[in-house]
Amino acid sequence: VPELPEVETVRRGLASRLVGRRVDGVDFRPAKRLRGTGGLPLEGLEGQTVTAVRRHGKYLLVDLDGALLLAHLGMTGKLLFAEPGEAERPHTHLVLHLDDDTELRFSDPRRFGTLKLYPKDAVVPELAHYGPDALAPAFSKAHLAAALKGSGSPLKLFLLDQRKVAGVGNIYACEALWRAKLSPVRKARTVPAAKVPELWRHLRDTLRDSIAKGGTSFNDYVDHIGQPGKFVAQLAVYDREGKPCPRCGAAVVRTTQSGRSTFWCKKCQR
Ligand SMILES: [Zn+2]
């Protein structure tokens, strides 16, 4: 499942090739469950020129001269550039024909992704209750301290709550808590004030380190040209149940929290 570093990798790839391009044609194949309805018809992309590609948490925001395209990769969504004659991946739901004779294609076998077109400068409802992006200046140490203080959730689930901080998912919550030596099961409000700056720093460093490696590829995440991410080799605890903690050697354990696996070291995370 793409998290902030994977979506940021895709954003950079899209920004490098999409900004300044005009959409000359739109081929949209509506699919059940794909969250492509509710905004303007996606055919409205035709004739529009891309001015910027932004990101908030796990959402991509493609600014065009007269509209805003919101995209979420869900579990298996991919945005890939292709040449016109190239074979399509199965479950391709949208093809944008660009004015440099390339195509941008959105495929999503599991169809939990989102593609929505909004008027330019619209307030995007999907982001209305979102917290600050984990790498944005608005996500300050003070913001984190205040949000932690008001939360009785287990710390891991707090980090996954996009209303508190946007972009962190299962992999990076586990890794950041390991780096900060904090237990995922302790209540968020019990994090000592002195530890908050460490958690803040480790969270951001973990995300940045992963971006530097092009993200983490587990199932089938790839970037805009089909390359997998290479951060997987640097994971300390995630998906490493029974393997030694790289810091203390104790076996990494797996705990289920809200139906999702948390990987951590009971010996050095308190
Ligand atoms: Zn350990």
mmCIF file of C-alpha atoms and ligand atoms in Angstrom:
data_model
loop_
_atom_site.group_PDB
_atom_site.id
_atom_site.type_symbol
_atom_site.label_atom_id
_atom_site.label_comp_id
_atom_site.label_asym_id
_atom_site.label_seq_id
_atom_site.Cartn_x
_atom_site.Cartn_y
_atom_site.Cartn_z
ATOM 1 C CA VAL A 1 0.000 0.000 0.000
ATOM 2 C CA PRO A 2 1.615 3.268 -1.056
ATOM 3 C CA GLU A 3 2.359 5.633 1.825
ATOM 4 C CA LEU A 4 3.868 9.106 1.825
ATOM 5 C CA PRO A 5 7.318 8.154 0.423
ATOM 6 C CA GLU A 6 5.865 6.098 -2.416
ATOM 7 C CA VAL A 7 3.323 8.789 -3.317
ATOM 8 C CA GLU A 8 6.048 11.443 -3.118
ATOM 9 C CA THR A 9 8.205 9.355 -5.468
ATOM 10 C CA VAL A 10 5.310 9.163 -7.916
ATOM 11 C CA ARG A 11 4.682 12.899 -7.497
ATOM 12 C CA ARG A 12 8.271 13.759 -8.385
ATOM 13 C CA GLY A 13 8.158 11.509 -11.407
ATOM 14 C CA LEU A 14 4.881 12.996 -12.588
ATOM 15 C CA ALA A 15 6.033 16.561 -11.951
ATOM 16 C CA SER A 16 9.165 16.016 -14.030
ATOM 17 C CA ARG A 17 7.211 15.003 -17.121
ATOM 18 C CA LEU A 18 3.674 16.299 -16.735
ATOM 19 C CA VAL A 19 4.040 19.980 -15.911
ATOM 20 C CA GLY A 20 3.475 22.056 -19.060
ATOM 21 C CA ARG A 21 1.811 19.158 -20.909
ATOM 22 C CA ARG A 22 -1.654 19.588 -22.366
ATOM 23 C CA VAL A 23 -4.205 16.798 -22.239
ATOM 24 C CA ASP A 24 -5.321 16.233 -25.822
ATOM 25 C CA GLY A 25 -7.618 13.312 -25.179
ATOM 26 C CA VAL A 26 -9.260 11.454 -22.304
ATOM 27 C CA ASP A 27 -10.218 7.814 -22.310
ATOM 28 C CA PHE A 28 -12.053 7.024 -19.079
ATOM 29 C CA ARG A 29 -13.516 3.586 -18.420
ATOM 30 C CA PRO A 30 -15.648 3.841 -15.311
ATOM 31 C CA ALA A 31 -15.262 0.901 -12.966
ATOM 32 C CA LYS A 32 -17.316 -0.214 -10.026
ATOM 33 C CA ARG A 33 -15.823 0.841 -6.710
ATOM 34 C CA LEU A 34 -13.243 3.133 -8.314
ATOM 35 C CA ARG A 35 -13.991 6.421 -6.642
ATOM 36 C CA GLY A 36 -14.128 8.363 -9.871
ATOM 37 C CA THR A 37 -17.587 9.774 -9.489
ATOM 38 C CA GLY A 38 -18.815 12.666 -7.421
ATOM 39 C CA GLY A 39 -16.557 15.300 -8.936
ATOM 40 C CA LEU A 40 -16.741 16.763 -12.443
ATOM 41 C CA PRO A 41 -16.688 14.308 -15.366
ATOM 42 C CA LEU A 42 -13.081 13.272 -15.972
ATOM 43 C CA GLU A 43 -13.550 14.031 -19.672
ATOM 44 C CA GLY A 44 -13.288 17.668 -18.545
ATOM 45 C CA LEU A 45 -9.518 17.142 -18.438
ATOM 46 C CA GLU A 46 -9.395 17.475 -22.221
ATOM 47 C CA GLY A 47 -7.717 20.676 -23.393
ATOM 48 C CA GLN A 48 -6.287 21.445 -19.940
ATOM 49 C CA THR A 49 -2.607 22.063 -19.294
ATOM 50 C CA VAL A 50 -0.878 20.784 -16.153
ATOM 51 C CA THR A 51 0.639 23.572 -14.057
ATOM 52 C CA ALA A 52 1.846 21.686 -10.959
ATOM 53 C CA VAL A 53 1.749 18.308 -9.201
ATOM 54 C CA ARG A 54 1.358 18.497 -5.428
ATOM 55 C CA ARG A 55 0.842 15.992 -2.620
ATOM 56 C CA HIS A 56 -0.958 16.040 0.716
ATOM 57 C CA GLY A 57 -0.459 12.885 2.743
ATOM 58 C CA LYS A 58 -1.225 10.027 0.372
ATOM 59 C CA TYR A 59 -3.213 12.200 -2.064
ATOM 60 C CA LEU A 60 -1.820 13.557 -5.312
ATOM 61 C CA LEU A 61 -3.163 16.898 -6.518
ATOM 62 C CA VAL A 62 -2.618 17.672 -10.185
ATOM 63 C CA ASP A 63 -3.224 21.364 -10.866
ATOM 64 C CA LEU A 64 -4.418 22.208 -14.356
ATOM 65 C CA ASP A 65 -5.124 25.633 -15.762
ATOM 66 C CA GLY A 66 -8.854 25.203 -15.220
ATOM 67 C CA ALA A 67 -9.294 22.284 -12.835
ATOM 68 C CA LEU A 68 -7.805 20.138 -10.107
ATOM 69 C CA LEU A 69 -7.375 16.385 -10.437
ATOM 70 C CA LEU A 70 -7.295 14.503 -7.140
ATOM 71 C CA ALA A 71 -5.742 11.040 -7.208
ATOM 72 C CA HIS A 72 -5.269 8.402 -4.524
ATOM 73 C CA LEU A 73 -3.499 5.167 -5.408
ATOM 74 C CA GLY A 74 -5.496 3.148 -2.881
ATOM 75 C CA MET A 75 -3.926 -0.283 -2.507
ATOM 76 C CA THR A 76 -2.851 -1.111 -6.039
ATOM 77 C CA GLY A 77 -3.241 2.060 -8.096
ATOM 78 C CA LYS A 78 -0.503 2.990 -10.550
ATOM 79 C CA LEU A 79 0.086 6.102 -12.621
ATOM 80 C CA LEU A 80 2.482 5.234 -15.421
ATOM 81 C CA PHE A 81 3.726 6.980 -18.505
ATOM 82 C CA ALA A 82 3.520 4.921 -21.676
ATOM 83 C CA GLU A 83 4.020 5.183 -25.394
ATOM 84 C CA PRO A 84 0.799 5.095 -27.429
ATOM 85 C CA GLY A 85 1.305 1.599 -28.883
ATOM 86 C CA GLU A 86 2.484 -0.004 -25.640
ATOM 87 C CA ALA A 87 0.425 -2.880 -24.238
ATOM 88 C CA GLU A 88 -1.896 -1.766 -21.454
ATOM 89 C CA ARG A 89 -1.772 -3.208 -17.973
ATOM 90 C CA PRO A 90 -4.962 -5.016 -16.979
ATOM 91 C CA HIS A 91 -7.492 -2.824 -15.158
ATOM 92 C CA THR A 92 -6.492 0.398 -16.860
ATOM 93 C CA HIS A 93 -9.262 2.841 -16.003
ATOM 94 C CA LEU A 94 -7.966 6.135 -17.377
ATOM 95 C CA VAL A 95 -5.673 7.068 -20.244
ATOM 96 C CA LEU A 96 -4.659 10.669 -20.787
ATOM 97 C CA HIS A 97 -3.281 11.386 -24.233
ATOM 98 C CA LEU A 98 -0.690 14.117 -23.839
ATOM 99 C CA ASP A 99 0.495 16.708 -26.350
ATOM 100 C CA ASP A 100 3.994 15.200 -26.541
ATOM 101 C CA ASP A 101 2.497 11.973 -27.926
ATOM 102 C CA THR A 102 2.914 10.045 -24.692
ATOM 103 C CA GLU A 103 0.196 8.729 -22.435
ATOM 104 C CA LEU A 104 -0.384 8.780 -18.701
ATOM 105 C CA ARG A 105 -2.294 5.701 -17.612
ATOM 106 C CA PHE A 106 -4.036 4.891 -14.338
ATOM 107 C CA SER A 107 -4.472 1.212 -13.578
ATOM 108 C CA ASP A 108 -5.854 -0.263 -10.376
ATOM 109 C CA PRO A 109 -6.733 -3.972 -10.107
ATOM 110 C CA ARG A 110 -8.207 -3.688 -6.604
ATOM 111 C CA ARG A 111 -10.004 -0.432 -7.431
ATOM 112 C CA PHE A 112 -9.671 1.237 -4.058
ATOM 113 C CA GLY A 113 -8.039 4.219 -5.715
ATOM 114 C CA THR A 114 -9.592 7.602 -6.305
ATOM 115 C CA LEU A 115 -9.666 9.834 -9.364
ATOM 116 C CA LYS A 116 -11.748 12.976 -9.020
ATOM 117 C CA LEU A 117 -11.885 16.188 -10.950
ATOM 118 C CA TYR A 118 -12.704 19.412 -9.135
ATOM 119 C CA PRO A 119 -12.962 23.030 -10.243
ATOM 120 C CA LYS A 120 -9.721 24.978 -9.951
ATOM 121 C CA ASP A 121 -9.124 26.231 -6.398
ATOM 122 C CA ALA A 122 -11.901 24.018 -5.028
ATOM 123 C CA VAL A 123 -11.799 23.016 -1.384
ATOM 124 C CA VAL A 124 -11.316 19.276 -1.721
ATOM 125 C CA PRO A 125 -13.736 17.451 0.596
ATOM 126 C CA GLU A 126 -11.394 14.455 0.893
ATOM 127 C CA LEU A 127 -8.826 16.712 2.556
ATOM 128 C CA ALA A 128 -11.205 18.708 4.743
ATOM 129 C CA HIS A 129 -10.462 16.686 7.873
ATOM 130 C CA TYR A 130 -6.871 15.873 7.065
ATOM 131 C CA GLY A 131 -4.093 16.865 9.399
ATOM 132 C CA PRO A 132 -0.892 18.497 8.164
ATOM 133 C CA ASP A 133 1.321 16.497 5.845
ATOM 134 C CA ALA A 134 4.048 14.759 7.848
ATOM 135 C CA LEU A 135 6.793 16.553 5.911
ATOM 136 C CA ALA A 136 5.111 19.962 5.705
ATOM 137 C CA PRO A 137 6.176 22.859 7.950
ATOM 138 C CA ALA A 138 2.691 22.807 9.513
ATOM 139 C CA PHE A 139 3.541 19.460 11.095
ATOM 140 C CA SER A 140 5.686 20.985 13.812
ATOM 141 C CA LYS A 141 6.954 19.526 17.058
ATOM 142 C CA ALA A 142 4.384 21.694 18.824
ATOM 143 C CA HIS A 143 1.583 20.317 16.634
ATOM 144 C CA LEU A 144 2.664 16.765 17.397
ATOM 145 C CA ALA A 145 2.957 17.459 21.124
ATOM 146 C CA ALA A 146 -0.535 18.961 21.299
ATOM 147 C CA ALA A 147 -2.099 16.181 19.227
ATOM 148 C CA LEU A 148 -0.447 13.456 21.332
ATOM 149 C CA LYS A 149 -1.617 15.065 24.544
ATOM 150 C CA GLY A 150 -5.252 14.887 23.466
ATOM 151 C CA SER A 151 -5.218 11.258 22.352
ATOM 152 C CA GLY A 152 -5.975 8.097 24.298
ATOM 153 C CA SER A 153 -5.274 5.896 21.258
ATOM 154 C CA PRO A 154 -2.391 3.448 21.162
ATOM 155 C CA LEU A 155 0.579 5.348 19.738
ATOM 156 C CA LYS A 156 0.766 3.305 16.547
ATOM 157 C CA LEU A 157 -2.904 3.926 15.757
ATOM 158 C CA PHE A 158 -2.430 7.615 16.531
ATOM 159 C CA LEU A 159 0.265 7.792 13.840
ATOM 160 C CA LEU A 160 -2.028 6.082 11.324
ATOM 161 C CA ASP A 161 -4.827 8.594 11.967
ATOM 162 C CA GLN A 162 -4.700 10.899 8.930
ATOM 163 C CA ARG A 163 -6.605 13.574 10.888
ATOM 164 C CA LYS A 164 -3.611 13.899 13.210
ATOM 165 C CA VAL A 165 -0.831 13.685 10.636
ATOM 166 C CA ALA A 166 -1.255 12.871 6.952
ATOM 167 C CA GLY A 167 0.795 10.374 4.988
ATOM 168 C CA VAL A 168 1.975 7.862 7.596
ATOM 169 C CA GLY A 169 0.853 4.280 7.091
ATOM 170 C CA ASN A 170 1.657 0.903 8.574
ATOM 171 C CA ILE A 171 5.253 0.532 7.398
ATOM 172 C CA TYR A 172 6.531 3.939 8.443
ATOM 173 C CA ALA A 173 4.614 4.033 11.724
ATOM 174 C CA CYS A 174 6.347 0.777 12.726
ATOM 175 C CA GLU A 175 9.766 1.929 11.559
ATOM 176 C CA ALA A 176 9.571 5.396 13.134
ATOM 177 C CA LEU A 177 8.465 3.953 16.497
ATOM 178 C CA TRP A 178 11.353 1.504 16.393
ATOM 179 C CA ARG A 179 13.810 4.307 15.679
ATOM 180 C CA ALA A 180 12.310 6.397 18.503
ATOM 181 C CA LYS A 181 12.393 3.392 20.880
ATOM 182 C CA LEU A 182 8.709 3.913 21.688
ATOM 183 C CA SER A 183 6.175 1.148 22.196
ATOM 184 C CA PRO A 184 3.348 1.055 19.632
ATOM 185 C CA VAL A 185 0.877 -0.059 22.306
ATOM 186 C CA ARG A 186 1.437 2.714 24.827
ATOM 187 C CA LYS A 187 -1.227 5.422 24.813
ATOM 188 C CA ALA A 188 -0.338 8.463 22.689
ATOM 189 C CA ARG A 189 -0.774 10.874 25.597
ATOM 190 C CA THR A 190 1.771 8.979 27.701
ATOM 191 C CA VAL A 191 4.708 9.866 25.434
ATOM 192 C CA PRO A 192 6.978 11.931 27.709
ATOM 193 C CA ALA A 193 7.359 15.557 26.596
ATOM 194 C CA ALA A 194 11.108 15.042 26.290
ATOM 195 C CA LYS A 195 10.572 12.226 23.778
ATOM 196 C CA VAL A 196 8.250 14.177 21.464
ATOM 197 C CA PRO A 197 11.028 15.941 19.503
ATOM 198 C CA GLU A 198 12.726 12.560 18.975
ATOM 199 C CA LEU A 199 9.554 10.958 17.686
ATOM 200 C CA TRP A 200 8.967 13.941 15.398
ATOM 201 C CA ARG A 201 12.510 13.758 14.043
ATOM 202 C CA HIS A 202 12.513 9.988 13.557
ATOM 203 C CA LEU A 203 9.157 10.069 11.820
ATOM 204 C CA ARG A 204 10.346 12.637 9.310
ATOM 205 C CA ASP A 205 13.783 11.058 8.879
ATOM 206 C CA THR A 206 12.219 7.655 8.209
ATOM 207 C CA LEU A 207 9.971 9.137 5.529
ATOM 208 C CA ARG A 208 12.825 11.113 3.976
ATOM 209 C CA ASP A 209 15.191 8.130 4.006
ATOM 210 C CA SER A 210 12.578 6.103 2.177
ATOM 211 C CA ILE A 211 11.952 8.844 -0.401
ATOM 212 C CA ALA A 212 15.708 8.824 -1.043
ATOM 213 C CA LYS A 213 15.395 5.120 -1.923
ATOM 214 C CA GLY A 214 12.301 5.571 -4.073
ATOM 215 C CA GLY A 215 9.984 4.167 -1.396
ATOM 216 C CA THR A 216 9.270 0.624 -0.255
ATOM 217 C CA SER A 217 7.962 -2.038 -2.625
ATOM 218 C CA PHE A 218 6.137 -4.909 -0.992
ATOM 219 C CA ASN A 219 3.441 -6.183 -3.220
ATOM 220 C CA ASP A 220 3.469 -4.297 -6.422
ATOM 221 C CA TYR A 221 4.166 -0.641 -5.827
ATOM 222 C CA VAL A 222 6.180 0.937 -8.650
ATOM 223 C CA ASP A 223 6.953 4.538 -9.547
ATOM 224 C CA HIS A 224 5.880 6.467 -12.663
ATOM 225 C CA ILE A 225 8.210 4.485 -14.941
ATOM 226 C CA GLY A 226 7.648 1.096 -13.330
ATOM 227 C CA GLN A 227 10.653 0.971 -10.975
ATOM 228 C CA PRO A 228 10.228 -0.633 -7.525
ATOM 229 C CA GLY A 229 11.364 1.203 -4.368
ATOM 230 C CA LYS A 230 14.544 0.093 -2.593
ATOM 231 C CA PHE A 231 13.864 1.033 1.036
ATOM 232 C CA VAL A 232 12.802 -2.537 1.792
ATOM 233 C CA ALA A 233 16.430 -3.474 2.510
ATOM 234 C CA GLN A 234 16.554 -0.878 5.288
ATOM 235 C CA LEU A 235 13.464 -1.923 7.207
ATOM 236 C CA ALA A 236 14.354 -2.689 10.817
ATOM 237 C CA VAL A 237 11.143 -4.324 12.020
ATOM 238 C CA TYR A 238 8.383 -4.180 9.427
ATOM 239 C CA ASP A 239 7.519 -7.665 8.107
ATOM 240 C CA ARG A 240 10.445 -9.112 10.101
ATOM 241 C CA GLU A 241 8.595 -11.167 12.713
ATOM 242 C CA GLY A 242 11.000 -13.555 14.491
ATOM 243 C CA LYS A 243 14.101 -11.947 13.024
ATOM 244 C CA PRO A 244 16.603 -10.184 15.293
ATOM 245 C CA CYS A 245 16.095 -6.536 16.191
ATOM 246 C CA PRO A 246 19.022 -4.745 14.474
ATOM 247 C CA ARG A 247 19.662 -2.811 17.701
ATOM 248 C CA CYS A 248 19.429 -5.354 20.529
ATOM 249 C CA GLY A 249 19.108 -8.766 18.853
ATOM 250 C CA ALA A 250 15.796 -9.698 20.490
ATOM 251 C CA ALA A 251 13.222 -11.282 18.189
ATOM 252 C CA VAL A 252 10.897 -8.853 16.426
ATOM 253 C CA VAL A 253 7.286 -9.522 17.400
ATOM 254 C CA ARG A 254 4.011 -9.021 15.574
ATOM 255 C CA THR A 255 1.014 -7.566 17.376
ATOM 256 C CA THR A 256 -2.397 -6.980 15.802
ATOM 257 C CA GLN A 257 -3.818 -3.499 16.302
ATOM 258 C CA SER A 258 -7.167 -2.596 14.746
ATOM 259 C CA GLY A 259 -6.846 -5.576 12.436
ATOM 260 C CA ARG A 260 -3.413 -4.609 11.137
ATOM 261 C CA SER A 261 0.000 -6.012 11.947
ATOM 262 C CA THR A 262 2.406 -4.017 14.065
ATOM 263 C CA PHE A 263 6.026 -5.165 14.080
ATOM 264 C CA TRP A 264 8.223 -4.080 16.981
ATOM 265 C CA CYS A 265 10.899 -4.963 19.516
ATOM 266 C CA LYS A 266 9.480 -5.481 22.990
ATOM 267 C CA LYS A 267 12.950 -5.232 24.495
ATOM 268 C CA CYS A 268 14.009 -1.805 23.301
ATOM 269 C CA GLN A 269 10.705 -0.075 22.540
ATOM 270 C CA ARG A 270 9.081 1.240 25.710
HETATM 271 ZN ZN ZN B 1 15.483 -4.257 20.132
#
